[in-house]
Tab-separated table of C-alpha atoms in Angstrom:
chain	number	residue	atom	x	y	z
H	165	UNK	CA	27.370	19.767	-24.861
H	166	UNK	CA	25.600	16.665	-25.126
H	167	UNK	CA	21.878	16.087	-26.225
H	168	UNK	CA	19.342	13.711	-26.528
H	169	UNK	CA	17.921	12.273	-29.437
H	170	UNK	CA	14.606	10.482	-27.817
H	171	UNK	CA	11.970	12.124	-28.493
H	172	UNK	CA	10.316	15.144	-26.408
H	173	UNK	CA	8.154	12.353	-24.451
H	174	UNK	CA	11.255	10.476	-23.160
H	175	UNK	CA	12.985	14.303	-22.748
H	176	UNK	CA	9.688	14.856	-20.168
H	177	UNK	CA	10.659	11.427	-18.405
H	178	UNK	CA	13.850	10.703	-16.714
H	179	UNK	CA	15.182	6.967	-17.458
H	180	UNK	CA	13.433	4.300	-14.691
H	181	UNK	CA	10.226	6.952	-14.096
H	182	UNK	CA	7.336	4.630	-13.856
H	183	UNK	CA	4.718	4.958	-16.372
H	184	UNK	CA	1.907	4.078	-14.003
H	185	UNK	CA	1.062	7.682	-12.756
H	186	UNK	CA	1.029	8.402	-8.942
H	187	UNK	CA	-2.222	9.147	-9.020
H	188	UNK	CA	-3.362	5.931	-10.698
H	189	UNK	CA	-1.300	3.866	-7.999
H	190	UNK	CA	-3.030	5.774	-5.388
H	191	UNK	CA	-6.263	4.372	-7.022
H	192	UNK	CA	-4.906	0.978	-7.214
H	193	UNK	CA	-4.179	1.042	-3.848
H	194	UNK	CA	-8.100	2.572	-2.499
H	195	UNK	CA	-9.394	-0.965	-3.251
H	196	UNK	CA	-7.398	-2.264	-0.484
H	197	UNK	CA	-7.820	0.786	1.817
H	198	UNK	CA	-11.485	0.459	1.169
H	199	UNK	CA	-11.567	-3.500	2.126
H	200	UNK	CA	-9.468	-2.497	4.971
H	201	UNK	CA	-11.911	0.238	6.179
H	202	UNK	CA	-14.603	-2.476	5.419
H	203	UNK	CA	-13.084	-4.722	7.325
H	204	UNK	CA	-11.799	-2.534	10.212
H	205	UNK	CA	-15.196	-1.188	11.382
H	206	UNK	CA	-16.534	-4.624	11.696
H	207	UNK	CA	-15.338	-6.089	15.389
H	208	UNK	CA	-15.304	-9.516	16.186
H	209	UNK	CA	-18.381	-10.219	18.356
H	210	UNK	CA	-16.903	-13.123	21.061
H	211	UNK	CA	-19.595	-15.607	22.022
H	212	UNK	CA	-19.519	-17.890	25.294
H	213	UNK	CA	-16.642	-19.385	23.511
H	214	UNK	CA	-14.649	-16.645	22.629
H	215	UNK	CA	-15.347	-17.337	18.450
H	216	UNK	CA	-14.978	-14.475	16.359
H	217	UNK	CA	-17.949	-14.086	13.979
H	218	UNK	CA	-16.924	-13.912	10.253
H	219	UNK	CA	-19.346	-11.536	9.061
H	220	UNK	CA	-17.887	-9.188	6.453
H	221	UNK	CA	-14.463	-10.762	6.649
H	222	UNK	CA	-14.489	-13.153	3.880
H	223	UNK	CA	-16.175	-10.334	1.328
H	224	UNK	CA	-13.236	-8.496	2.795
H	225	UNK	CA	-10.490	-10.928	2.267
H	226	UNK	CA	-12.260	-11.844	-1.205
H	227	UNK	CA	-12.457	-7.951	-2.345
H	228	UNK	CA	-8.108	-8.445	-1.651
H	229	UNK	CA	-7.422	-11.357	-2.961
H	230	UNK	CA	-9.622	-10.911	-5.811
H	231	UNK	CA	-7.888	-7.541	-6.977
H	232	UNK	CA	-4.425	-9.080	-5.950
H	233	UNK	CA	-4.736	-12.290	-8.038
H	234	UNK	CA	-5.593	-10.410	-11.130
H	235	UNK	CA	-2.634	-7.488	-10.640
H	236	UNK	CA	-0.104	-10.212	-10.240
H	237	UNK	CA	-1.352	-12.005	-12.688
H	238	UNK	CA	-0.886	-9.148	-15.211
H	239	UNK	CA	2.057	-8.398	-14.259
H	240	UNK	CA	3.356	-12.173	-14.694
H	241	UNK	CA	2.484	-11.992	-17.966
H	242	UNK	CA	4.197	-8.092	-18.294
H	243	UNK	CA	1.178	-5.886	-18.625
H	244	UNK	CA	2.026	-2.450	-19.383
H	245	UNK	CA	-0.347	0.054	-19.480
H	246	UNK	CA	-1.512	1.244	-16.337
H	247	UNK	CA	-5.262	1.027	-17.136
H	248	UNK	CA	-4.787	-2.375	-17.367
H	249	UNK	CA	-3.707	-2.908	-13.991
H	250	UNK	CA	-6.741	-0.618	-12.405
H	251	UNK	CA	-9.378	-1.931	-15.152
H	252	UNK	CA	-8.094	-5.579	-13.596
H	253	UNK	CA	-7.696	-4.880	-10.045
H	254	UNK	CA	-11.984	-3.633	-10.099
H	255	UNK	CA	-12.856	-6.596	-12.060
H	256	UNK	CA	-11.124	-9.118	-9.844
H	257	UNK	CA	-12.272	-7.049	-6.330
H	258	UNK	CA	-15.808	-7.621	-7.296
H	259	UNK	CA	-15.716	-11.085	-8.568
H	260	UNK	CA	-14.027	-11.771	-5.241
H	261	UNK	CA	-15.794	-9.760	-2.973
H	262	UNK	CA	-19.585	-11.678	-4.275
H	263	UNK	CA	-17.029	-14.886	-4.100
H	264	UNK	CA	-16.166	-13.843	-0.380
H	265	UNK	CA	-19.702	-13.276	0.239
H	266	UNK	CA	-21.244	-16.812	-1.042
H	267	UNK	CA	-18.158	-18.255	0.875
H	268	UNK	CA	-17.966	-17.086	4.111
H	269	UNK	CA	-21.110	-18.642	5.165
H	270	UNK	CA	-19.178	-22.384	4.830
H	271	UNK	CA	-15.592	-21.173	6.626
H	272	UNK	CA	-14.588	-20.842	10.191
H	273	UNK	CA	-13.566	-17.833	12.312
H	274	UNK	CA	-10.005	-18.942	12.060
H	275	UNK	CA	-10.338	-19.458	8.200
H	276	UNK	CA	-11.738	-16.010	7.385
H	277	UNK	CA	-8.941	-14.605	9.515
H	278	UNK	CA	-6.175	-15.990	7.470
H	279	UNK	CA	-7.768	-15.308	4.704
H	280	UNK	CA	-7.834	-11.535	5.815
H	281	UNK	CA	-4.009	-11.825	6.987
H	282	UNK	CA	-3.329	-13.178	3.382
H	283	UNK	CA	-4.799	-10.542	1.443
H	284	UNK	CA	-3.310	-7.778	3.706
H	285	UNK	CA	-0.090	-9.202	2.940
H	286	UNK	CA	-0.198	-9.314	-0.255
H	287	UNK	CA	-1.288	-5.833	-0.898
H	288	UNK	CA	2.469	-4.469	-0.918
H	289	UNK	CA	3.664	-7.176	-3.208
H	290	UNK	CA	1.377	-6.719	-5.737
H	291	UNK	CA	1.275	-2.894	-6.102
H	292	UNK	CA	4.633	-2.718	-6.422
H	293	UNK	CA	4.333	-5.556	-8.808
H	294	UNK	CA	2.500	-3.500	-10.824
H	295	UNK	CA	4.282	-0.836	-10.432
H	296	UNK	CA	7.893	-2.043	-11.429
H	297	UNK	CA	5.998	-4.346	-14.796
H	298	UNK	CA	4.854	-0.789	-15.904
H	299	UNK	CA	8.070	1.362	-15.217
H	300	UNK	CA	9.094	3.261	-17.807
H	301	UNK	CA	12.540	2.114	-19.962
H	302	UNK	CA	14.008	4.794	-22.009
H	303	UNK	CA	14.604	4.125	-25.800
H	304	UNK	CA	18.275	2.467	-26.695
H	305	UNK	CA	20.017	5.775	-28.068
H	306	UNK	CA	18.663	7.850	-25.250
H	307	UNK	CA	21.555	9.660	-24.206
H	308	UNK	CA	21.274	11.542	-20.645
H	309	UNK	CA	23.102	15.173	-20.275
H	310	UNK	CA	25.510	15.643	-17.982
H	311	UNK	CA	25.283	18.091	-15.232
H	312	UNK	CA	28.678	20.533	-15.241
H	313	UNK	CA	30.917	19.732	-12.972
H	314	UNK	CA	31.077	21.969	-9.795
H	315	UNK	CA	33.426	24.373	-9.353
H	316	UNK	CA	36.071	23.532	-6.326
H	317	UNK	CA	35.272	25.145	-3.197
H	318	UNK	CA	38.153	26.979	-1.109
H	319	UNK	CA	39.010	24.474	1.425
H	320	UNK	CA	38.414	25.932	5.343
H	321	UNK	CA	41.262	27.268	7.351
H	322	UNK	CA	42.580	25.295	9.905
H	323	UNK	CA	40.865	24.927	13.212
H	324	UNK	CA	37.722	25.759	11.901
H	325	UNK	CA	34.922	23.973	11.823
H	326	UNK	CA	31.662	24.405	9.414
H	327	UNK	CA	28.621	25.274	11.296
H	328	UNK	CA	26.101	22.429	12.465
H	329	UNK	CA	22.320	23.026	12.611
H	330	UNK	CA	20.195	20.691	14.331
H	331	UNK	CA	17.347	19.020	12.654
H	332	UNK	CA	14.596	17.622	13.882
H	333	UNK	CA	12.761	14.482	12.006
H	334	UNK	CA	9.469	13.362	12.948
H	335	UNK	CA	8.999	9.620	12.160
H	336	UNK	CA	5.976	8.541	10.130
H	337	UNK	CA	4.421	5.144	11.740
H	338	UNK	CA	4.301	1.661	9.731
H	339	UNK	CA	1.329	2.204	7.315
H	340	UNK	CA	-0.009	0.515	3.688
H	341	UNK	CA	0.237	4.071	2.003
H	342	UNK	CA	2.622	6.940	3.600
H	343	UNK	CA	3.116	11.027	2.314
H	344	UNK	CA	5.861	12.403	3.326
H	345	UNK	CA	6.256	16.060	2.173
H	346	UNK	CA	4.907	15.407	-1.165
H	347	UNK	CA	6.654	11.869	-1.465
H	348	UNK	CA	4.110	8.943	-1.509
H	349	UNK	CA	5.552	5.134	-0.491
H	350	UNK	CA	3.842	1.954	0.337
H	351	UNK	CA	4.920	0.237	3.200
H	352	UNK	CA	3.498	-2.898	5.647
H	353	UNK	CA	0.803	-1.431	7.912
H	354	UNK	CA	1.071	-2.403	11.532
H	355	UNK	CA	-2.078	-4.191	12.277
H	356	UNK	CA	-2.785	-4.898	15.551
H	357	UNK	CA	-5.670	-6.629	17.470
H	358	UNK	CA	-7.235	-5.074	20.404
H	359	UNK	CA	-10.330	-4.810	22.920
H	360	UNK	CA	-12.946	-2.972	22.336
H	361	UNK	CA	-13.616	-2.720	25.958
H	362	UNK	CA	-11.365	-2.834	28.977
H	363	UNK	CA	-11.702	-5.545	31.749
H	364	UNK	CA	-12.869	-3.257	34.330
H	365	UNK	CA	-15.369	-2.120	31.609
H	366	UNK	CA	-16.755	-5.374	31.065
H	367	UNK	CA	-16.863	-6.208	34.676
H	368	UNK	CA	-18.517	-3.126	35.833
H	369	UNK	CA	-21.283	-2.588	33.198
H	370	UNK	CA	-21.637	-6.034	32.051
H	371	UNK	CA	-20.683	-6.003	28.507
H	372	UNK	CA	-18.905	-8.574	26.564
H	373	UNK	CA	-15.701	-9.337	24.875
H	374	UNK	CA	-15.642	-7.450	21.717
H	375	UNK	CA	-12.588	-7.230	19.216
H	376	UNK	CA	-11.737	-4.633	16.684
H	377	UNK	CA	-8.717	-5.102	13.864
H	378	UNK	CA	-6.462	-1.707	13.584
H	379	UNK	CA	-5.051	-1.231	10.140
H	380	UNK	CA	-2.916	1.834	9.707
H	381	UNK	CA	-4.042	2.826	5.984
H	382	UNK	CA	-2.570	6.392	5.293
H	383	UNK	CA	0.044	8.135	7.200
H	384	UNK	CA	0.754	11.653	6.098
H	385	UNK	CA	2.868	14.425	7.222
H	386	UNK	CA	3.549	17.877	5.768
């Protein structure tokens, strides 16, 4: 029988387990969910012109690219500890959420948007940045045990077939952070763009052309 001669830490953690705890990436990833929230529940007032207003979008795209800059930054320059990368993420959301602020006074509509787009995108990228620059790698003599080898199994007589059971899997939609029976991923969020209110709505009652941004944040299912 083989054994291991790490010590009892390395024993605790199998070989590739990221040291950055699930519950600190979860943190990690609540600065973006809360810019996205931010963001979210502000619509995009239309004038005569149909021009978004940018009001809360560049602290929002600030707060993102802020925390993002920093995280990939750190990992770059391969960061390990996991404080690190949550210490760094809060520094760099608030420097670039007052930065956002300040700024997006002097921008466009269009501007703030991409700038929005941009940090959204690069939410995935960096987390799992972070993530893989703080993994865990098992010391040089770490030797793993071996599982015994199952015992062979009578094959089935002929003509028989083994039973089937059907299954049924429910599919969890496109999100930034999804839970799937105890399993936590990150993933690209489907955002989407849509009226607030319908034509008819608008016609009827007089209202006008108002905008809301739909970011999927979590997605869980037990």
């Amino acid at each position: 029988m083989e054994t291991s001669n790490s010590s009892p830490e390395a024993e605790r953690r199998a070989p590739g387990a990221p040291s950055l705890h699930p519950r600190s990436a979860r943190t990690l990833l609540a600065l973006a969910g809360a810019a996205l929230t931010f963001a979210t529940t502000l619509p995009a007032r239309a004038t005569g012109t149909d021009a978004a207003s940018t009001d809360g979008k560049g602290i929002a795209a600030g707060i993102l690219l802020g925390a993002e800059t920093v995280v990939l930054a750190e990992a770059a320059l391969g960061v390990r500890p996991g404080w690190a990368y949550l210490v760094g993420a809060g520094v760099g959301a608030v420097g670039g959420g007052v930065g956002g602020y300040f700024l997006e006074d002097h921008i466009s509509p269009k501007t703030a948007t991409v700038l929005l787009a941009s940090g959204l995108v690069l939410a995935v990228p960096a987390t799992i940045a972070a993530l893989s620059a703080s993994a865990y790698e098992p010391p040089r003599d770490y030797v793993q045990d071996t599982a015994p080898e199952d015992e062979p199994v009578d094959a089935l007589p002929q003509g028989a077939s083994a039973p089937r059971r059907p299954t049924l899997s429910l599919v969890v939609p496109p999100s930034l952070i999804g839970v799937d029976e105890g399993r936590w991923s990150v993933g690209v969020p489907a955002v989407s763009l849509l009226d607030v209110w319908s034509p008819e709505d608008r016609l009827t009652y007089g209202l006008s052309r108002e905008t809301e941004l739909r970011v999927p944040v979590l997605a869980m299912r037990f």
